[in-house]
Amino acid sequence: MFVRSHRIVTDQGVVDGILNLDEGRIVDILPPTARVAITVDAGNHRILPGIIDTHNHGTMGYGLMGEQADPEAAVRGYLKGLASQGVTACLPTADFALFESIVKVAQTPVDGAKPIGIHSEGPYLNRVGEKGIDTGHPDIDLEHVQAMIDTAQGMLKLVAIAPEIPGAREAIELLTSQGVRCAFAHSNALYQEALESFQWGITVTTHTANVMAGIHHRRMGGLGACLLNDEVYNELICDGLHVANEMIELMLRVKKNPFDKFMMVSDNVPMAGAPIGRYHLSGMFDVNIDEKGYCLSDTGRLCGSTLPVIRGIRNLAENLHLPLTEIVKMSSRNPAQVYGAPQKGRLAAGMDADFIIIDEDYRVLKTFSEGRCVYDAEKDTDLFNPDFLKACAAE
């Protein structure tokens, strides 16, 4: 299979060439003059490494939270929806009740993004956010932590936890001893407390800057620790809404080797892709989606995101004027390396053939996962869950 483009984003820069694919891998990148039978001609449309979204709760009317009438169908719909947004691999961010279904789906051919692990954001979280109300936190139960590990059957890659909760250190040590990364998340911990938790084994920071104690010139907060520790990896929502662009620029300047340490995430919820309106979030409370893409509770609390990573890529490229060769390290290469999929995340010989074709407006035209086209904008025109608006519309 041969895929042609004048603009292929590679480690060596943006090149004019032909992707030579075989058995789901990139054999090599041929010069544009190579005499081969072109299978897909992208012309001047750009080809990017497939996005790896490691923090995503749902999209296109499919979610991984709460009870599901048909959980495996929900997972498959979710993965297909992700493919329409340029995601080729992911860590589904799921409630414990969905772990078993994700494992089952991952063991079969998937028409969409490929699950390369599971991410559990919680349940041991503490701080609800800048405009939220502190409702306390659940007590840590190490038996439940072990049940999470066991049920995931080796797929649990990341657990987000507030380190100041009593028993957090024991939970972190249990998880990391069995190969699961832990993330600093939804926390009131300040600078020194956060640094101490990194010594316990935390190596990732969840949607950095959001739902953590911020930086003050006399009190650094947990955010200061996340940025000044050069060993931890930082998730970052780059849509320009969750973190102001000026703050994104500051974070990139502060962090040593930022393009090696930041990982772009969406934190999408099932309402991603839904029309502007009011919806009921997983049997908990109502949320409002506005014209900018904010997903807010009635108190103004941010409740996840409705804008996918591709929108963050556009924001960084068009508004912060960062080169795509650096942006794709954060959207693809870094998460692949951190979560044990080193054969993904780059367009180079020997790598998995995971890539997307986008137009000038950053709309995804085609998505390929391991050489298979899992999304085609011309054919896959109606992916939104038909039952979502009826089931989840707020009264």
mmCIF file of C-alpha atoms in Angstrom:
data_model
loop_
_atom_site.group_PDB
_atom_site.id
_atom_site.type_symbol
_atom_site.label_atom_id
_atom_site.label_comp_id
_atom_site.label_asym_id
_atom_site.label_seq_id
_atom_site.Cartn_x
_atom_site.Cartn_y
_atom_site.Cartn_z
ATOM 1 C CA MET A 1 0.000 0.000 0.000
ATOM 2 C CA PHE A 2 1.354 3.424 -0.961
ATOM 3 C CA VAL A 3 0.084 6.705 0.497
ATOM 4 C CA ARG A 4 1.237 9.917 -1.186
ATOM 5 C CA SER A 5 1.430 13.442 0.296
ATOM 6 C CA HIS A 6 3.457 16.582 -0.294
ATOM 7 C CA ARG A 7 3.502 17.190 3.487
ATOM 8 C CA ILE A 8 4.290 14.216 5.715
ATOM 9 C CA VAL A 9 5.236 15.216 9.269
ATOM 10 C CA THR A 10 8.247 13.102 10.269
ATOM 11 C CA ASP A 11 11.099 13.226 12.766
ATOM 12 C CA GLN A 12 13.249 14.829 10.075
ATOM 13 C CA GLY A 13 10.703 17.516 9.305
ATOM 14 C CA VAL A 14 7.839 17.879 6.853
ATOM 15 C CA VAL A 15 8.712 15.901 3.724
ATOM 16 C CA ASP A 16 7.246 15.298 0.290
ATOM 17 C CA GLY A 17 7.040 11.561 -0.173
ATOM 18 C CA ILE A 18 5.201 8.267 -0.231
ATOM 19 C CA LEU A 19 4.466 6.059 2.780
ATOM 20 C CA ASN A 20 5.223 2.452 1.863
ATOM 21 C CA LEU A 21 3.032 0.253 4.081
ATOM 22 C CA ASP A 22 2.981 -3.497 4.549
ATOM 23 C CA GLU A 23 1.310 -5.681 7.175
ATOM 24 C CA GLY A 24 0.346 -2.722 9.318
ATOM 25 C CA ARG A 25 3.825 -1.189 9.457
ATOM 26 C CA ILE A 26 5.673 1.566 7.639
ATOM 27 C CA VAL A 27 8.345 -0.111 5.519
ATOM 28 C CA ASP A 28 9.924 3.181 4.549
ATOM 29 C CA ILE A 29 9.149 6.639 3.198
ATOM 30 C CA LEU A 30 9.874 6.748 -0.518
ATOM 31 C CA PRO A 31 10.849 9.858 -2.472
ATOM 32 C CA PRO A 32 8.006 11.521 -4.404
ATOM 33 C CA THR A 33 9.525 10.367 -7.714
ATOM 34 C CA ALA A 34 9.272 6.646 -6.826
ATOM 35 C CA ARG A 35 7.430 4.706 -9.516
ATOM 36 C CA VAL A 36 4.775 2.856 -7.531
ATOM 37 C CA ALA A 37 1.007 2.437 -7.815
ATOM 38 C CA ILE A 38 -0.408 5.041 -5.396
ATOM 39 C CA THR A 39 -3.218 3.666 -3.228
ATOM 40 C CA VAL A 40 -4.184 6.921 -1.508
ATOM 41 C CA ASP A 41 -3.164 10.304 -2.903
ATOM 42 C CA ALA A 42 -3.501 12.972 -0.222
ATOM 43 C CA GLY A 43 -2.088 15.642 -2.488
ATOM 44 C CA ASN A 44 -1.230 18.731 -0.458
ATOM 45 C CA HIS A 45 -3.175 17.568 2.594
ATOM 46 C CA ARG A 46 -0.926 16.961 5.584
ATOM 47 C CA ILE A 47 -0.240 13.538 7.056
ATOM 48 C CA LEU A 48 0.378 13.478 10.808
ATOM 49 C CA PRO A 49 1.186 10.620 13.184
ATOM 50 C CA GLY A 50 -2.024 9.252 14.668
ATOM 51 C CA ILE A 51 -3.069 10.981 17.885
ATOM 52 C CA ILE A 52 -2.749 8.971 21.105
ATOM 53 C CA ASP A 53 -5.271 10.349 23.599
ATOM 54 C CA THR A 54 -4.579 8.979 27.070
ATOM 55 C CA HIS A 55 -7.259 10.938 28.942
ATOM 56 C CA ASN A 56 -10.667 10.634 27.314
ATOM 57 C CA HIS A 57 -13.957 9.712 29.015
ATOM 58 C CA GLY A 58 -16.183 9.656 25.956
ATOM 59 C CA THR A 59 -17.104 11.173 22.631
ATOM 60 C CA MET A 60 -19.801 11.294 19.965
ATOM 61 C CA GLY A 61 -22.517 10.342 22.439
ATOM 62 C CA TYR A 62 -20.663 7.322 23.826
ATOM 63 C CA GLY A 63 -19.257 7.336 27.339
ATOM 64 C CA LEU A 64 -17.272 5.223 29.750
ATOM 65 C CA MET A 65 -18.970 6.494 32.895
ATOM 66 C CA GLY A 66 -21.940 5.051 34.772
ATOM 67 C CA GLU A 67 -24.128 2.095 33.865
ATOM 68 C CA GLN A 68 -24.325 0.976 30.230
ATOM 69 C CA ALA A 69 -27.110 -1.138 28.741
ATOM 70 C CA ASP A 70 -24.623 -2.704 26.308
ATOM 71 C CA PRO A 71 -21.130 -1.817 27.569
ATOM 72 C CA GLU A 72 -19.197 -3.513 24.761
ATOM 73 C CA ALA A 73 -21.252 -1.698 22.123
ATOM 74 C CA ALA A 74 -20.634 1.554 23.981
ATOM 75 C CA VAL A 75 -16.886 0.924 23.950
ATOM 76 C CA ARG A 76 -16.895 0.152 20.233
ATOM 77 C CA GLY A 77 -18.960 3.239 19.426
ATOM 78 C CA TYR A 78 -16.571 5.308 21.511
ATOM 79 C CA LEU A 79 -13.500 3.956 19.709
ATOM 80 C CA LYS A 80 -15.049 4.630 16.285
ATOM 81 C CA GLY A 81 -15.911 8.151 17.405
ATOM 82 C CA LEU A 82 -12.314 8.725 18.468
ATOM 83 C CA ALA A 83 -11.089 7.656 15.030
ATOM 84 C CA SER A 84 -13.215 10.411 13.467
ATOM 85 C CA GLN A 85 -11.162 12.878 15.533
ATOM 86 C CA GLY A 86 -7.797 11.537 14.421
ATOM 87 C CA VAL A 87 -7.151 9.271 17.400
ATOM 88 C CA THR A 88 -5.495 5.988 16.439
ATOM 89 C CA ALA A 89 -4.702 4.699 19.945
ATOM 90 C CA CYS A 90 -5.952 5.573 23.407
ATOM 91 C CA LEU A 91 -6.190 4.840 27.083
ATOM 92 C CA PRO A 92 -9.964 4.764 27.617
ATOM 93 C CA THR A 93 -10.574 6.724 30.825
ATOM 94 C CA ALA A 94 -13.239 4.549 32.348
ATOM 95 C CA ASP A 95 -15.201 3.711 35.450
ATOM 96 C CA PHE A 96 -14.266 0.399 37.061
ATOM 97 C CA ALA A 97 -17.528 -1.141 35.799
ATOM 98 C CA LEU A 98 -16.272 -0.776 32.194
ATOM 99 C CA PHE A 99 -12.852 -2.368 32.693
ATOM 100 C CA GLU A 100 -13.940 -5.877 31.783
ATOM 101 C CA SER A 101 -15.703 -4.735 28.609
ATOM 102 C CA ILE A 102 -12.682 -2.717 27.471
ATOM 103 C CA VAL A 103 -10.453 -5.756 27.966
ATOM 104 C CA LYS A 104 -12.832 -7.911 25.884
ATOM 105 C CA VAL A 105 -13.040 -5.383 23.063
ATOM 106 C CA ALA A 106 -9.266 -4.890 23.027
ATOM 107 C CA GLN A 107 -8.829 -8.601 22.369
ATOM 108 C CA THR A 108 -10.823 -8.389 19.108
ATOM 109 C CA PRO A 109 -10.438 -6.431 15.847
ATOM 110 C CA VAL A 110 -11.493 -2.824 16.433
ATOM 111 C CA ASP A 111 -12.993 -0.516 13.815
ATOM 112 C CA GLY A 112 -11.613 2.611 15.418
ATOM 113 C CA ALA A 113 -8.915 3.767 17.797
ATOM 114 C CA LYS A 114 -6.954 0.935 19.409
ATOM 115 C CA PRO A 115 -7.042 0.645 23.223
ATOM 116 C CA ILE A 116 -3.460 0.278 24.426
ATOM 117 C CA GLY A 117 -4.397 0.367 28.101
ATOM 118 C CA ILE A 118 -6.910 1.704 30.618
ATOM 119 C CA HIS A 119 -6.789 4.964 32.559
ATOM 120 C CA SER A 120 -8.702 5.317 35.837
ATOM 121 C CA GLU A 121 -9.101 8.935 36.924
ATOM 122 C CA GLY A 122 -9.815 8.192 40.559
ATOM 123 C CA PRO A 123 -11.824 7.124 42.415
ATOM 124 C CA TYR A 124 -9.502 8.633 45.053
ATOM 125 C CA LEU A 125 -9.659 12.316 44.177
ATOM 126 C CA ASN A 126 -9.979 15.311 46.460
ATOM 127 C CA ARG A 127 -10.345 18.775 44.955
ATOM 128 C CA VAL A 128 -13.252 19.649 42.699
ATOM 129 C CA GLY A 129 -11.878 22.786 41.094
ATOM 130 C CA GLU A 130 -11.699 26.545 41.107
ATOM 131 C CA LYS A 131 -15.452 27.122 41.195
ATOM 132 C CA GLY A 132 -16.490 23.842 42.758
ATOM 133 C CA ILE A 133 -17.659 22.836 46.188
ATOM 134 C CA ASP A 134 -15.483 20.552 48.301
ATOM 135 C CA THR A 135 -17.592 17.440 48.829
ATOM 136 C CA GLY A 136 -14.881 15.370 50.482
ATOM 137 C CA HIS A 137 -13.248 12.244 49.127
ATOM 138 C CA PRO A 138 -13.670 8.472 49.319
ATOM 139 C CA ASP A 139 -11.488 6.494 51.700
ATOM 140 C CA ILE A 140 -8.772 4.505 49.993
ATOM 141 C CA ASP A 141 -9.449 0.773 49.888
ATOM 142 C CA LEU A 142 -6.376 -1.245 48.912
ATOM 143 C CA GLU A 143 -8.502 -4.303 48.158
ATOM 144 C CA HIS A 144 -10.383 -2.275 45.564
ATOM 145 C CA VAL A 145 -7.098 -1.003 44.142
ATOM 146 C CA GLN A 146 -5.944 -4.599 43.713
ATOM 147 C CA ALA A 147 -9.296 -5.483 42.139
ATOM 148 C CA MET A 148 -8.757 -2.706 39.592
ATOM 149 C CA ILE A 149 -5.377 -4.165 38.695
ATOM 150 C CA ASP A 150 -6.699 -7.720 38.468
ATOM 151 C CA THR A 151 -9.842 -6.892 36.470
ATOM 152 C CA ALA A 152 -7.848 -4.934 33.891
ATOM 153 C CA GLN A 153 -5.726 -8.037 33.185
ATOM 154 C CA GLY A 154 -2.549 -6.095 32.550
ATOM 155 C CA MET A 155 -4.227 -3.207 30.726
ATOM 156 C CA LEU A 156 -4.355 -0.762 33.645
ATOM 157 C CA LYS A 157 -1.672 1.773 32.687
ATOM 158 C CA LEU A 158 -2.554 4.877 34.704
ATOM 159 C CA VAL A 159 -4.410 5.707 37.927
ATOM 160 C CA ALA A 160 -4.928 9.327 38.926
ATOM 161 C CA ILE A 161 -4.922 9.990 42.662
ATOM 162 C CA ALA A 162 -4.846 12.898 45.119
ATOM 163 C CA PRO A 163 -1.717 12.180 47.179
ATOM 164 C CA GLU A 164 -2.877 13.999 50.320
ATOM 165 C CA ILE A 165 -5.687 11.486 50.960
ATOM 166 C CA PRO A 166 -4.799 9.155 53.866
ATOM 167 C CA GLY A 167 -3.464 5.894 52.495
ATOM 168 C CA ALA A 168 -2.468 7.382 49.128
ATOM 169 C CA ARG A 169 1.181 6.461 49.532
ATOM 170 C CA GLU A 170 0.319 2.803 50.116
ATOM 171 C CA ALA A 171 -1.979 2.819 47.070
ATOM 172 C CA ILE A 172 0.692 4.435 44.899
ATOM 173 C CA GLU A 173 3.290 1.917 46.020
ATOM 174 C CA LEU A 174 0.911 -0.978 45.349
ATOM 175 C CA LEU A 175 0.066 0.278 41.861
ATOM 176 C CA THR A 176 3.616 1.090 40.817
ATOM 177 C CA SER A 177 4.894 -2.237 42.143
ATOM 178 C CA GLN A 178 2.619 -3.898 39.566
ATOM 179 C CA GLY A 179 3.598 -1.715 36.634
ATOM 180 C CA VAL A 180 0.856 0.890 36.819
ATOM 181 C CA ARG A 181 1.782 4.563 36.566
ATOM 182 C CA CYS A 182 0.213 7.006 39.016
ATOM 183 C CA ALA A 183 -0.779 10.600 38.332
ATOM 184 C CA PHE A 184 -1.047 13.651 40.567
ATOM 185 C CA ALA A 185 -4.707 14.692 40.214
ATOM 186 C CA HIS A 186 -7.602 16.724 41.665
ATOM 187 C CA SER A 187 -5.455 17.719 44.595
ATOM 188 C CA ASN A 188 -5.152 20.426 47.221
ATOM 189 C CA ALA A 189 -1.510 19.484 47.809
ATOM 190 C CA LEU A 190 0.940 22.350 47.790
ATOM 191 C CA TYR A 191 4.491 22.486 46.473
ATOM 192 C CA GLN A 192 6.398 20.416 49.039
ATOM 193 C CA GLU A 193 3.596 17.871 49.427
ATOM 194 C CA ALA A 194 3.484 17.382 45.667
ATOM 195 C CA LEU A 195 7.255 16.950 45.432
ATOM 196 C CA GLU A 196 7.081 14.320 48.184
ATOM 197 C CA SER A 197 4.386 12.410 46.302
ATOM 198 C CA PHE A 198 6.642 12.271 43.246
ATOM 199 C CA GLN A 199 9.173 10.463 45.410
ATOM 200 C CA TRP A 200 6.505 7.871 46.269
ATOM 201 C CA GLY A 201 6.159 6.976 42.601
ATOM 202 C CA ILE A 202 3.904 9.531 40.873
ATOM 203 C CA THR A 203 5.271 10.111 37.370
ATOM 204 C CA VAL A 204 2.401 11.880 35.559
ATOM 205 C CA THR A 205 0.339 14.992 36.303
ATOM 206 C CA THR A 206 -3.322 14.939 35.290
ATOM 207 C CA HIS A 207 -4.573 17.782 33.015
ATOM 208 C CA THR A 208 -1.802 19.966 34.411
ATOM 209 C CA ALA A 209 -2.962 23.315 35.869
ATOM 210 C CA ASN A 210 -6.593 22.197 36.021
ATOM 211 C CA VAL A 211 -7.974 21.135 39.407
ATOM 212 C CA MET A 212 -4.780 21.689 41.352
ATOM 213 C CA ALA A 213 -3.448 24.438 43.605
ATOM 214 C CA GLY A 214 -2.048 27.122 41.310
ATOM 215 C CA ILE A 215 1.055 29.287 41.368
ATOM 216 C CA HIS A 216 1.186 32.366 43.608
ATOM 217 C CA HIS A 217 4.319 34.453 43.979
ATOM 218 C CA ARG A 218 4.526 33.544 47.681
ATOM 219 C CA ARG A 219 3.071 30.025 47.420
ATOM 220 C CA MET A 220 3.943 27.830 44.486
ATOM 221 C CA GLY A 221 1.159 25.292 44.789
ATOM 222 C CA GLY A 222 1.018 21.837 43.294
ATOM 223 C CA LEU A 223 1.237 23.305 39.802
ATOM 224 C CA GLY A 224 4.664 24.755 40.577
ATOM 225 C CA ALA A 225 5.910 21.320 41.590
ATOM 226 C CA CYS A 226 4.486 19.767 38.409
ATOM 227 C CA LEU A 227 6.414 22.212 36.242
ATOM 228 C CA LEU A 228 9.688 22.423 38.174
ATOM 229 C CA ASN A 229 10.124 18.662 38.527
ATOM 230 C CA ASP A 230 11.852 17.631 35.310
ATOM 231 C CA GLU A 231 11.162 13.920 35.727
ATOM 232 C CA VAL A 232 7.357 13.901 35.705
ATOM 233 C CA TYR A 233 5.313 13.898 32.511
ATOM 234 C CA ASN A 234 2.574 16.505 32.221
ATOM 235 C CA GLU A 235 -0.802 15.981 30.597
ATOM 236 C CA LEU A 236 -2.042 19.221 29.040
ATOM 237 C CA ILE A 237 -5.374 20.205 27.512
ATOM 238 C CA CYS A 238 -4.357 22.532 24.688
ATOM 239 C CA ASP A 239 -7.747 23.763 23.456
ATOM 240 C CA GLY A 240 -7.042 27.285 24.748
ATOM 241 C CA LEU A 241 -10.076 27.117 27.044
ATOM 242 C CA HIS A 242 -8.933 24.921 29.930
ATOM 243 C CA VAL A 243 -5.564 26.662 30.060
ATOM 244 C CA ALA A 244 -5.073 30.132 28.588
ATOM 245 C CA ASN A 245 -2.664 30.240 25.676
ATOM 246 C CA GLU A 246 -0.396 32.606 27.584
ATOM 247 C CA MET A 247 -0.199 30.068 30.394
ATOM 248 C CA ILE A 248 0.534 27.258 27.928
ATOM 249 C CA GLU A 249 3.422 29.328 26.590
ATOM 250 C CA LEU A 250 4.681 29.962 30.131
ATOM 251 C CA MET A 251 4.474 26.256 30.982
ATOM 252 C CA LEU A 252 6.420 25.297 27.866
ATOM 253 C CA ARG A 253 9.116 27.829 28.747
ATOM 254 C CA VAL A 254 9.408 26.696 32.365
ATOM 255 C CA LYS A 255 9.587 22.955 31.794
ATOM 256 C CA LYS A 256 12.970 21.548 30.875
ATOM 257 C CA ASN A 257 12.745 19.725 27.519
ATOM 258 C CA PRO A 258 9.002 20.500 27.248
ATOM 259 C CA PHE A 259 8.431 18.725 23.952
ATOM 260 C CA ASP A 260 9.673 15.529 25.591
ATOM 261 C CA LYS A 261 7.588 15.877 28.760
ATOM 262 C CA PHE A 262 4.148 17.210 27.822
ATOM 263 C CA MET A 263 1.377 14.933 26.544
ATOM 264 C CA MET A 264 -1.638 16.470 24.852
ATOM 265 C CA VAL A 265 -4.985 15.110 26.081
ATOM 266 C CA SER A 266 -8.608 16.013 25.445
ATOM 267 C CA ASP A 267 -10.392 15.024 28.691
ATOM 268 C CA ASN A 268 -13.416 14.650 26.417
ATOM 269 C CA VAL A 269 -16.794 13.601 27.789
ATOM 270 C CA PRO A 270 -19.688 11.921 25.922
ATOM 271 C CA MET A 271 -21.023 15.343 24.898
ATOM 272 C CA ALA A 272 -17.997 15.885 22.624
ATOM 273 C CA GLY A 273 -19.481 16.347 19.174
ATOM 274 C CA ALA A 274 -22.975 17.160 20.500
ATOM 275 C CA PRO A 275 -24.852 20.348 19.583
ATOM 276 C CA ILE A 276 -24.762 23.362 21.895
ATOM 277 C CA GLY A 277 -27.218 22.748 24.727
ATOM 278 C CA ARG A 278 -27.920 21.334 28.155
ATOM 279 C CA TYR A 279 -27.327 17.680 29.014
ATOM 280 C CA HIS A 280 -27.427 15.308 31.957
ATOM 281 C CA LEU A 281 -23.997 13.935 32.907
ATOM 282 C CA SER A 282 -24.008 10.253 33.825
ATOM 283 C CA GLY A 283 -26.832 10.414 36.341
ATOM 284 C CA MET A 284 -24.994 13.068 38.379
ATOM 285 C CA PHE A 285 -25.934 16.609 37.345
ATOM 286 C CA ASP A 286 -26.704 18.810 34.365
ATOM 287 C CA VAL A 287 -24.019 20.420 32.229
ATOM 288 C CA ASN A 288 -24.117 23.168 29.648
ATOM 289 C CA ILE A 289 -22.169 23.197 26.376
ATOM 290 C CA ASP A 290 -21.659 26.659 24.943
ATOM 291 C CA GLU A 291 -20.581 27.952 21.551
ATOM 292 C CA LYS A 292 -16.878 27.911 22.532
ATOM 293 C CA GLY A 293 -16.964 24.250 23.549
ATOM 294 C CA TYR A 294 -16.958 24.688 27.327
ATOM 295 C CA CYS A 295 -18.710 21.948 29.294
ATOM 296 C CA LEU A 296 -19.836 23.614 32.537
ATOM 297 C CA SER A 297 -22.018 22.800 35.532
ATOM 298 C CA ASP A 298 -24.533 25.382 36.700
ATOM 299 C CA THR A 299 -21.950 26.604 39.245
ATOM 300 C CA GLY A 300 -19.399 27.222 36.499
ATOM 301 C CA ARG A 301 -17.298 24.144 37.202
ATOM 302 C CA LEU A 302 -15.459 22.713 34.202
ATOM 303 C CA CYS A 303 -16.693 19.168 33.609
ATOM 304 C CA GLY A 304 -14.295 17.714 31.118
ATOM 305 C CA SER A 305 -14.025 18.901 27.537
ATOM 306 C CA THR A 306 -15.906 18.690 24.252
ATOM 307 C CA LEU A 307 -12.968 19.587 21.991
ATOM 308 C CA PRO A 308 -10.680 16.777 20.756
ATOM 309 C CA VAL A 309 -6.883 16.822 20.666
ATOM 310 C CA ILE A 310 -6.887 17.805 16.977
ATOM 311 C CA ARG A 311 -8.355 21.144 18.068
ATOM 312 C CA GLY A 312 -5.474 21.525 20.492
ATOM 313 C CA ILE A 313 -3.036 20.789 17.685
ATOM 314 C CA ARG A 314 -4.666 23.522 15.634
ATOM 315 C CA ASN A 315 -4.511 25.954 18.550
ATOM 316 C CA LEU A 316 -0.807 25.345 19.173
ATOM 317 C CA ALA A 317 0.050 25.612 15.479
ATOM 318 C CA GLU A 318 -2.112 28.551 14.493
ATOM 319 C CA ASN A 319 -2.202 30.656 17.678
ATOM 320 C CA LEU A 320 1.057 29.823 19.458
ATOM 321 C CA HIS A 321 2.882 29.267 16.150
ATOM 322 C CA LEU A 322 4.614 26.096 17.282
ATOM 323 C CA PRO A 323 5.978 23.786 14.563
ATOM 324 C CA LEU A 324 3.973 20.648 13.858
ATOM 325 C CA THR A 325 7.164 18.600 14.178
ATOM 326 C CA GLU A 326 7.240 19.542 17.890
ATOM 327 C CA ILE A 327 3.490 19.435 18.460
ATOM 328 C CA VAL A 328 3.178 15.831 17.283
ATOM 329 C CA LYS A 329 5.759 14.760 19.844
ATOM 330 C CA MET A 330 3.259 15.833 22.502
ATOM 331 C CA SER A 331 0.190 14.407 20.752
ATOM 332 C CA SER A 332 1.686 11.113 19.585
ATOM 333 C CA ARG A 333 5.298 10.212 20.332
ATOM 334 C CA ASN A 334 5.419 10.981 24.057
ATOM 335 C CA PRO A 335 2.296 9.058 25.126
ATOM 336 C CA ALA A 336 3.414 6.103 23.019
ATOM 337 C CA GLN A 337 6.733 5.976 24.830
ATOM 338 C CA VAL A 338 5.321 6.614 28.311
ATOM 339 C CA TYR A 339 2.621 3.945 28.109
ATOM 340 C CA GLY A 340 4.598 1.148 26.532
ATOM 341 C CA ALA A 341 3.794 1.403 22.819
ATOM 342 C CA PRO A 342 7.159 2.518 21.366
ATOM 343 C CA GLN A 343 6.200 1.215 17.916
ATOM 344 C CA LYS A 344 3.554 3.934 17.677
ATOM 345 C CA GLY A 345 3.557 7.726 17.627
ATOM 346 C CA ARG A 346 6.023 8.463 14.796
ATOM 347 C CA LEU A 347 6.096 8.239 11.021
ATOM 348 C CA ALA A 348 9.285 6.333 10.303
ATOM 349 C CA ALA A 349 10.437 3.003 8.938
ATOM 350 C CA GLY A 350 9.491 0.096 11.186
ATOM 351 C CA MET A 351 6.745 1.965 13.043
ATOM 352 C CA ASP A 352 3.056 1.030 13.103
ATOM 353 C CA ALA A 353 1.178 2.609 10.213
ATOM 354 C CA ASP A 354 -0.907 4.890 12.445
ATOM 355 C CA PHE A 355 -1.531 8.216 10.727
ATOM 356 C CA ILE A 356 -4.172 10.772 9.829
ATOM 357 C CA ILE A 357 -4.810 12.941 6.804
ATOM 358 C CA ILE A 358 -6.053 16.456 7.619
ATOM 359 C CA ASP A 359 -7.113 19.440 5.541
ATOM 360 C CA GLU A 360 -6.072 23.079 5.975
ATOM 361 C CA ASP A 361 -8.752 23.591 8.647
ATOM 362 C CA TYR A 362 -7.441 20.604 10.650
ATOM 363 C CA ARG A 363 -10.486 18.510 9.816
ATOM 364 C CA VAL A 364 -9.723 14.799 9.794
ATOM 365 C CA LEU A 365 -10.275 13.314 6.352
ATOM 366 C CA LYS A 366 -8.964 9.793 6.947
ATOM 367 C CA THR A 367 -7.604 7.861 9.922
ATOM 368 C CA PHE A 368 -5.425 4.781 9.573
ATOM 369 C CA SER A 369 -4.686 2.400 12.435
ATOM 370 C CA GLU A 370 -1.986 -0.182 11.732
ATOM 371 C CA GLY A 371 -2.510 0.299 8.014
ATOM 372 C CA ARG A 372 -6.302 -0.041 8.067
ATOM 373 C CA CYS A 373 -8.542 2.904 7.253
ATOM 374 C CA VAL A 374 -10.759 3.122 10.355
ATOM 375 C CA TYR A 375 -12.333 6.459 9.450
ATOM 376 C CA ASP A 376 -13.161 8.066 6.109
ATOM 377 C CA ALA A 377 -14.965 11.399 6.261
ATOM 378 C CA GLU A 378 -16.667 10.739 2.930
ATOM 379 C CA LYS A 379 -18.145 7.437 4.080
ATOM 380 C CA ASP A 380 -18.477 7.641 7.869
ATOM 381 C CA THR A 381 -20.961 10.489 7.976
ATOM 382 C CA ASP A 382 -23.251 9.536 10.864
ATOM 383 C CA LEU A 383 -21.245 8.314 13.852
ATOM 384 C CA PHE A 384 -22.992 10.162 16.677
ATOM 385 C CA ASN A 385 -24.850 7.838 19.065
ATOM 386 C CA PRO A 386 -28.504 8.068 17.960
ATOM 387 C CA ASP A 387 -29.766 7.315 21.468
ATOM 388 C CA PHE A 388 -27.655 9.929 23.217
ATOM 389 C CA LEU A 389 -29.696 13.072 22.753
ATOM 390 C CA LYS A 390 -32.858 11.284 23.816
ATOM 391 C CA ALA A 391 -31.351 9.512 26.808
ATOM 392 C CA CYS A 392 -29.080 12.282 28.094
ATOM 393 C CA ALA A 393 -30.986 15.460 27.292
ATOM 394 C CA ALA A 394 -31.535 17.437 30.470
ATOM 395 C CA GLU A 395 -35.131 17.966 31.483
#
